[in-house]
Amino acid sequence: MQIAIIGAGKVGIALARNWARAGHRISFGVRDPAAEKHAALRSIGERVEPAQAATKADVIVLAVPWPAVAAAVAGLGDIAGKIVLDCTNPLTMGPQGLALAIGHSDSGGERTAALAPSASVFKVLNTTGDNNLGDPGRYPLKPVMLIAGDDGEKKPMVAKLVADLGFEPVDAGPMVNARLLEAHAMLWIDLSRNRGLPRDIAFALMRRDPAR
Ligand SMILES: NC(=O)c1ccc[n+]([C@@H]2O[C@H](COP(=O)([O-])OP(=O)(O)OC[C@H]3O[C@@H](n4cnc5c(N)ncnc54)[C@H](OP(=O)(O)O)[C@@H]3O)[C@@H](O)[C@H]2O)c1
């Protein structure tokens, strides 16, 4: 598939490398395509303006900081009918360190979906670190990747993209459940930043009966 990655930071580059290895075509949508700092991305994909990357993409990945989401979506142009994967987490710096800026009765995923009503928006790829997004291999079980979104027809395509990265995709319900996925992400962040666990931890789903 043709994938537009909006934001060439830690998450954007990790996902791009991983999907490129799996045979997908990558365009980075960046604010300054000519910037020297993006030159090293040449081997993975072209660097163009975000709207140019979005126009030709089947799938658009939002990998920008939470405060930049509204501006980034507004800069994509007409994205009617496209799949948007929202990997962002609505983080803020609280008195005890990083925390969710919103939650319980709202989520970043729902807000992103409201910003792009003509697209099929999914909250996904937000619940583990960029190190795992780039390489979820070498764990005893496949790390799980939860997917929330309201477009049931397009969700299998998202699950396939997630599987191509090396995760076990799991349908976690409608976009309102982004509230749960963002809290789940916050747990991973807290464990790896504040509880003495390393960043190479990942959640997996176990089944007593592998057939179910
Ligand atoms: N890091 C993780 O382990 C991790 C894991 C899961 C989810 N997330 C979430 O993923 C998102 C990205 O995290 P990150 O760690 O990759 O951040 P990052 O390394 O700081 O990269 C963010 C990128 O977004 C770009 N950007 C900012 N505003 C933009 C705009 N309006 N249009 C296009 N690009 C824009 C920046 O580009 P410039 O160079 O132009 O400033 C930068 O390259 C965040 O919401 C984060 O919460 C992070």
mmCIF file of C-alpha atoms and ligand atoms in Angstrom:
data_model
loop_
_atom_site.group_PDB
_atom_site.id
_atom_site.type_symbol
_atom_site.label_atom_id
_atom_site.label_comp_id
_atom_site.label_asym_id
_atom_site.label_seq_id
_atom_site.Cartn_x
_atom_site.Cartn_y
_atom_site.Cartn_z
ATOM 1 C CA MET A 1 0.000 0.000 0.000
ATOM 2 C CA GLN A 2 0.994 3.619 -0.349
ATOM 3 C CA ILE A 3 1.395 4.981 3.175
ATOM 4 C CA ALA A 4 1.777 8.669 4.058
ATOM 5 C CA ILE A 5 3.552 9.194 7.347
ATOM 6 C CA ILE A 6 2.789 12.637 8.759
ATOM 7 C CA GLY A 7 5.638 13.542 11.104
ATOM 8 C CA ALA A 8 9.125 12.126 10.633
ATOM 9 C CA GLY A 9 9.960 11.775 14.321
ATOM 10 C CA LYS A 10 10.658 8.661 16.387
ATOM 11 C CA VAL A 11 7.310 6.964 15.689
ATOM 12 C CA GLY A 12 7.047 8.015 12.046
ATOM 13 C CA ILE A 13 10.526 6.728 11.191
ATOM 14 C CA ALA A 14 10.126 3.466 13.140
ATOM 15 C CA LEU A 15 6.836 2.627 11.394
ATOM 16 C CA ALA A 16 8.144 3.682 8.001
ATOM 17 C CA ARG A 17 11.217 1.451 8.237
ATOM 18 C CA ASN A 18 9.140 -1.515 9.404
ATOM 19 C CA TRP A 19 6.446 -1.137 6.702
ATOM 20 C CA ALA A 20 9.075 -0.525 4.015
ATOM 21 C CA ARG A 21 10.703 -3.852 4.983
ATOM 22 C CA ALA A 22 7.266 -5.459 4.550
ATOM 23 C CA GLY A 23 7.011 -4.068 1.000
ATOM 24 C CA HIS A 24 4.816 -0.992 1.492
ATOM 25 C CA ARG A 25 5.616 2.313 -0.232
ATOM 26 C CA ILE A 26 6.282 5.263 2.063
ATOM 27 C CA SER A 27 5.969 9.045 1.670
ATOM 28 C CA PHE A 28 6.892 11.257 4.597
ATOM 29 C CA GLY A 29 4.672 14.326 4.915
ATOM 30 C CA VAL A 30 6.914 16.871 6.603
ATOM 31 C CA ARG A 31 6.774 20.597 7.132
ATOM 32 C CA ASP A 32 10.164 21.254 5.537
ATOM 33 C CA PRO A 33 10.867 18.540 2.925
ATOM 34 C CA ALA A 34 14.231 20.054 2.002
ATOM 35 C CA ALA A 35 15.563 20.094 5.577
ATOM 36 C CA GLU A 36 18.936 18.437 5.958
ATOM 37 C CA LYS A 37 17.694 16.435 8.967
ATOM 38 C CA HIS A 38 15.383 14.448 6.649
ATOM 39 C CA ALA A 39 18.137 13.503 4.174
ATOM 40 C CA ALA A 40 18.811 10.180 5.921
ATOM 41 C CA LEU A 41 15.205 9.105 5.190
ATOM 42 C CA ARG A 42 15.905 9.004 1.457
ATOM 43 C CA SER A 43 16.352 5.222 1.444
ATOM 44 C CA ILE A 44 12.927 4.696 3.067
ATOM 45 C CA GLY A 45 10.720 7.108 1.161
ATOM 46 C CA GLU A 46 10.279 10.550 -0.367
ATOM 47 C CA ARG A 47 9.872 13.662 1.789
ATOM 48 C CA VAL A 48 7.109 15.950 0.565
ATOM 49 C CA GLU A 49 4.549 18.428 1.928
ATOM 50 C CA PRO A 50 1.914 16.675 4.074
ATOM 51 C CA ALA A 51 -0.958 17.344 1.609
ATOM 52 C CA GLN A 52 1.099 15.906 -1.274
ATOM 53 C CA ALA A 53 1.839 12.746 0.703
ATOM 54 C CA ALA A 54 -1.816 12.423 1.733
ATOM 55 C CA THR A 55 -3.246 12.899 -1.770
ATOM 56 C CA LYS A 56 -1.636 9.811 -3.237
ATOM 57 C CA ALA A 57 -1.821 7.649 -0.117
ATOM 58 C CA ASP A 58 -4.236 4.825 0.666
ATOM 59 C CA VAL A 59 -3.383 5.172 4.341
ATOM 60 C CA ILE A 60 -2.339 8.243 6.326
ATOM 61 C CA VAL A 61 -0.490 7.860 9.621
ATOM 62 C CA LEU A 62 -0.606 10.697 12.135
ATOM 63 C CA ALA A 63 2.671 10.639 14.075
ATOM 64 C CA VAL A 64 2.859 14.169 15.434
ATOM 65 C CA PRO A 65 2.772 15.500 19.004
ATOM 66 C CA TRP A 66 -0.731 15.888 20.439
ATOM 67 C CA PRO A 67 -0.737 19.719 20.331
ATOM 68 C CA ALA A 68 0.034 19.543 16.578
ATOM 69 C CA VAL A 69 -2.792 17.150 15.623
ATOM 70 C CA ALA A 70 -5.401 19.758 14.631
ATOM 71 C CA ALA A 71 -2.923 21.687 12.453
ATOM 72 C CA ALA A 72 -1.585 18.480 10.919
ATOM 73 C CA VAL A 73 -5.086 17.214 9.979
ATOM 74 C CA ALA A 74 -6.051 20.637 8.585
ATOM 75 C CA GLY A 75 -2.933 20.512 6.396
ATOM 76 C CA LEU A 76 -3.839 17.224 4.721
ATOM 77 C CA GLY A 77 -6.403 18.616 2.263
ATOM 78 C CA ASP A 78 -9.229 16.389 1.045
ATOM 79 C CA ILE A 79 -8.862 12.978 2.696
ATOM 80 C CA ALA A 80 -12.407 11.715 2.106
ATOM 81 C CA GLY A 81 -12.562 7.914 2.136
ATOM 82 C CA LYS A 82 -8.963 7.411 3.243
ATOM 83 C CA ILE A 83 -7.811 5.399 6.221
ATOM 84 C CA VAL A 84 -6.195 7.516 8.941
ATOM 85 C CA LEU A 85 -4.183 5.768 11.652
ATOM 86 C CA ASP A 86 -3.943 7.987 14.713
ATOM 87 C CA CYS A 87 -0.873 6.934 16.721
ATOM 88 C CA THR A 88 -0.892 10.014 18.908
ATOM 89 C CA ASN A 89 -1.439 10.171 22.647
ATOM 90 C CA PRO A 90 -2.885 13.286 24.288
ATOM 91 C CA LEU A 91 0.035 13.779 26.661
ATOM 92 C CA THR A 92 0.754 16.710 28.903
ATOM 93 C CA MET A 93 3.335 17.379 31.613
ATOM 94 C CA GLY A 94 1.599 17.072 34.974
ATOM 95 C CA PRO A 95 2.922 17.469 38.533
ATOM 96 C CA GLN A 96 4.048 13.813 38.558
ATOM 97 C CA GLY A 97 5.441 13.835 35.032
ATOM 98 C CA LEU A 98 3.797 12.811 31.765
ATOM 99 C CA ALA A 99 0.024 12.338 32.034
ATOM 100 C CA LEU A 100 -3.043 12.209 29.815
ATOM 101 C CA ALA A 101 -4.449 15.670 29.089
ATOM 102 C CA ILE A 102 -7.934 14.233 28.486
ATOM 103 C CA GLY A 103 -9.595 10.914 29.239
ATOM 104 C CA HIS A 104 -12.477 8.962 30.788
ATOM 105 C CA SER A 105 -15.197 10.884 28.942
ATOM 106 C CA ASP A 106 -13.232 11.931 25.852
ATOM 107 C CA SER A 107 -10.129 10.864 23.932
ATOM 108 C CA GLY A 108 -7.625 12.092 21.435
ATOM 109 C CA GLY A 109 -8.901 9.488 18.995
ATOM 110 C CA GLU A 110 -12.457 10.809 19.101
ATOM 111 C CA ARG A 111 -11.186 14.352 18.645
ATOM 112 C CA THR A 112 -9.074 13.328 15.660
ATOM 113 C CA ALA A 113 -12.065 11.525 14.138
ATOM 114 C CA ALA A 114 -14.146 14.691 14.583
ATOM 115 C CA LEU A 115 -11.443 16.695 12.776
ATOM 116 C CA ALA A 116 -11.579 14.299 9.792
ATOM 117 C CA PRO A 117 -15.251 13.267 9.472
ATOM 118 C CA SER A 118 -14.957 12.180 5.829
ATOM 119 C CA ALA A 119 -12.081 9.768 6.549
ATOM 120 C CA SER A 120 -12.014 6.435 8.385
ATOM 121 C CA VAL A 121 -10.023 7.173 11.507
ATOM 122 C CA PHE A 122 -8.572 4.458 13.744
ATOM 123 C CA LYS A 123 -6.758 4.763 17.064
ATOM 124 C CA VAL A 124 -3.897 2.302 16.832
ATOM 125 C CA LEU A 125 -0.112 2.004 17.181
ATOM 126 C CA ASN A 126 -0.240 4.244 20.259
ATOM 127 C CA THR A 127 0.090 1.623 23.012
ATOM 128 C CA THR A 128 3.775 0.750 22.857
ATOM 129 C CA GLY A 129 7.077 2.518 22.336
ATOM 130 C CA ASP A 130 8.698 3.512 19.071
ATOM 131 C CA ASN A 131 11.349 0.845 19.688
ATOM 132 C CA ASN A 132 8.629 -1.819 19.481
ATOM 133 C CA LEU A 133 6.801 -0.132 16.602
ATOM 134 C CA GLY A 134 10.018 -0.433 14.612
ATOM 135 C CA ASP A 135 10.691 -4.024 15.675
ATOM 136 C CA PRO A 136 8.178 -6.041 17.723
ATOM 137 C CA GLY A 137 10.128 -9.248 17.164
ATOM 138 C CA ARG A 138 12.194 -11.379 19.567
ATOM 139 C CA TYR A 139 9.499 -11.562 22.283
ATOM 140 C CA PRO A 140 8.236 -14.998 23.423
ATOM 141 C CA LEU A 141 4.722 -14.014 22.235
ATOM 142 C CA LYS A 142 3.713 -11.575 19.512
ATOM 143 C CA PRO A 143 3.034 -8.175 21.101
ATOM 144 C CA VAL A 144 -0.625 -7.217 20.870
ATOM 145 C CA MET A 145 -1.818 -4.131 19.008
ATOM 146 C CA LEU A 146 -5.286 -2.859 19.869
ATOM 147 C CA ILE A 147 -7.365 -1.175 17.169
ATOM 148 C CA ALA A 148 -10.322 1.128 17.889
ATOM 149 C CA GLY A 149 -12.437 2.635 15.137
ATOM 150 C CA ASP A 150 -15.958 2.857 13.806
ATOM 151 C CA ASP A 151 -15.449 1.701 10.189
ATOM 152 C CA GLY A 152 -15.963 -2.070 10.412
ATOM 153 C CA GLU A 153 -15.422 -2.522 6.664
ATOM 154 C CA LYS A 154 -11.952 -0.973 6.658
ATOM 155 C CA LYS A 155 -10.832 -2.408 10.011
ATOM 156 C CA PRO A 156 -9.527 -5.673 8.437
ATOM 157 C CA MET A 157 -7.202 -3.581 6.234
ATOM 158 C CA VAL A 158 -5.884 -1.883 9.363
ATOM 159 C CA ALA A 159 -5.449 -5.276 11.034
ATOM 160 C CA LYS A 160 -3.417 -6.463 8.020
ATOM 161 C CA LEU A 161 -1.147 -3.409 8.205
ATOM 162 C CA VAL A 162 -0.655 -4.018 11.921
ATOM 163 C CA ALA A 163 0.140 -7.689 11.268
ATOM 164 C CA ASP A 164 2.631 -6.646 8.561
ATOM 165 C CA LEU A 165 4.522 -4.760 11.282
ATOM 166 C CA GLY A 166 4.760 -7.970 13.343
ATOM 167 C CA PHE A 167 2.028 -7.374 15.956
ATOM 168 C CA GLU A 168 -1.041 -9.441 16.789
ATOM 169 C CA PRO A 169 -3.897 -7.150 15.757
ATOM 170 C CA VAL A 170 -6.936 -7.146 18.050
ATOM 171 C CA ASP A 171 -10.201 -5.341 17.364
ATOM 172 C CA ALA A 172 -10.783 -3.272 20.510
ATOM 173 C CA GLY A 173 -14.145 -1.904 19.425
ATOM 174 C CA PRO A 174 -15.442 1.484 18.302
ATOM 175 C CA MET A 175 -13.567 4.773 18.445
ATOM 176 C CA VAL A 176 -15.068 5.602 21.833
ATOM 177 C CA ASN A 177 -12.719 2.894 23.149
ATOM 178 C CA ALA A 178 -9.775 5.110 22.255
ATOM 179 C CA ARG A 179 -10.365 6.266 25.846
ATOM 180 C CA LEU A 180 -9.188 2.812 26.950
ATOM 181 C CA LEU A 181 -6.333 2.574 24.438
ATOM 182 C CA GLU A 182 -4.883 5.929 25.475
ATOM 183 C CA ALA A 183 -5.024 4.920 29.155
ATOM 184 C CA HIS A 184 -3.345 1.629 28.173
ATOM 185 C CA ALA A 185 -0.614 3.646 26.432
ATOM 186 C CA MET A 186 -0.187 5.740 29.567
ATOM 187 C CA LEU A 187 0.341 2.531 31.566
ATOM 188 C CA TRP A 188 3.130 1.418 29.177
ATOM 189 C CA ILE A 189 4.692 4.881 29.455
ATOM 190 C CA ASP A 190 4.490 4.888 33.247
ATOM 191 C CA LEU A 191 5.943 1.378 33.557
ATOM 192 C CA SER A 192 8.849 2.152 31.269
ATOM 193 C CA ARG A 193 9.588 5.648 32.599
ATOM 194 C CA ASN A 194 8.791 5.447 36.301
ATOM 195 C CA ARG A 195 8.654 1.833 37.502
ATOM 196 C CA GLY A 196 12.117 0.607 36.678
ATOM 197 C CA LEU A 197 11.094 -1.478 33.684
ATOM 198 C CA PRO A 198 12.976 -1.170 30.396
ATOM 199 C CA ARG A 199 11.460 0.147 27.158
ATOM 200 C CA ASP A 200 11.651 -3.306 25.624
ATOM 201 C CA ILE A 201 8.514 -4.460 27.388
ATOM 202 C CA ALA A 202 5.350 -5.209 25.448
ATOM 203 C CA PHE A 203 1.868 -6.447 26.268
ATOM 204 C CA ALA A 204 0.672 -9.709 24.693
ATOM 205 C CA LEU A 205 -2.661 -11.528 24.712
ATOM 206 C CA MET A 206 -2.657 -15.127 25.914
ATOM 207 C CA ARG A 207 -5.348 -17.707 25.206
ATOM 208 C CA ARG A 208 -5.880 -20.999 27.037
ATOM 209 C CA ASP A 209 -7.447 -22.361 23.887
ATOM 210 C CA PRO A 210 -5.484 -21.186 20.842
ATOM 211 C CA ALA A 211 -8.453 -22.089 18.613
ATOM 212 C CA ARG A 212 -10.635 -19.340 20.174
HETATM 213 N N1 LIG B 1 7.740 7.951 21.057
HETATM 214 C C1 LIG B 1 6.994 6.887 21.351
HETATM 215 O O1 LIG B 1 7.501 5.856 21.860
HETATM 216 C C2 LIG B 1 5.524 6.910 21.024
HETATM 217 C C3 LIG B 1 4.837 5.682 20.977
HETATM 218 C C4 LIG B 1 3.475 5.658 20.622
HETATM 219 C C5 LIG B 1 2.846 6.866 20.326
HETATM 220 N N2 LIG B 1 3.537 8.049 20.388
HETATM 221 C C6 LIG B 1 2.828 9.273 20.013
HETATM 222 O O2 LIG B 1 3.185 9.505 18.644
HETATM 223 C C7 LIG B 1 3.282 10.900 18.380
HETATM 224 C C8 LIG B 1 4.670 11.209 17.824
HETATM 225 O O3 LIG B 1 5.625 10.882 18.810
HETATM 226 P P1 LIG B 1 7.189 10.924 18.486
HETATM 227 O O4 LIG B 1 7.854 10.384 19.695
HETATM 228 O O5 LIG B 1 7.477 10.355 17.157
HETATM 229 O O6 LIG B 1 7.449 12.508 18.437
HETATM 230 P P2 LIG B 1 8.710 13.269 17.838
HETATM 231 O O7 LIG B 1 9.877 12.362 17.764
HETATM 232 O O8 LIG B 1 8.812 14.535 18.620
HETATM 233 O O9 LIG B 1 8.260 13.608 16.339
HETATM 234 C C9 LIG B 1 7.154 14.369 16.057
HETATM 235 C C10 LIG B 1 7.247 14.832 14.623
HETATM 236 O O10 LIG B 1 6.056 15.567 14.316
HETATM 237 C C11 LIG B 1 6.426 16.587 13.412
HETATM 238 N N3 LIG B 1 5.389 17.629 13.391
HETATM 239 C C12 LIG B 1 5.031 18.478 14.363
HETATM 240 N N4 LIG B 1 4.003 19.236 13.947
HETATM 241 C C13 LIG B 1 3.717 18.872 12.683
HETATM 242 C C14 LIG B 1 2.752 19.272 11.715
HETATM 243 N N5 LIG B 1 1.851 20.232 11.982
HETATM 244 N N6 LIG B 1 2.755 18.670 10.490
HETATM 245 C C15 LIG B 1 3.639 17.679 10.214
HETATM 246 N N7 LIG B 1 4.566 17.250 11.108
HETATM 247 C C16 LIG B 1 4.608 17.832 12.307
HETATM 248 C C17 LIG B 1 7.784 17.065 13.889
HETATM 249 O O11 LIG B 1 8.418 17.578 12.758
HETATM 250 P P3 LIG B 1 9.372 18.861 12.722
HETATM 251 O O12 LIG B 1 10.711 18.252 12.574
HETATM 252 O O13 LIG B 1 8.895 19.619 11.537
HETATM 253 O O14 LIG B 1 9.178 19.615 14.027
HETATM 254 C C18 LIG B 1 8.441 15.771 14.360
HETATM 255 O O15 LIG B 1 9.222 15.169 13.348
HETATM 256 C C19 LIG B 1 2.971 11.601 19.691
HETATM 257 O O16 LIG B 1 1.620 11.985 19.702
HETATM 258 C C20 LIG B 1 3.241 10.529 20.754
HETATM 259 O O17 LIG B 1 2.452 10.714 21.916
HETATM 260 C C21 LIG B 1 4.864 8.090 20.720
#
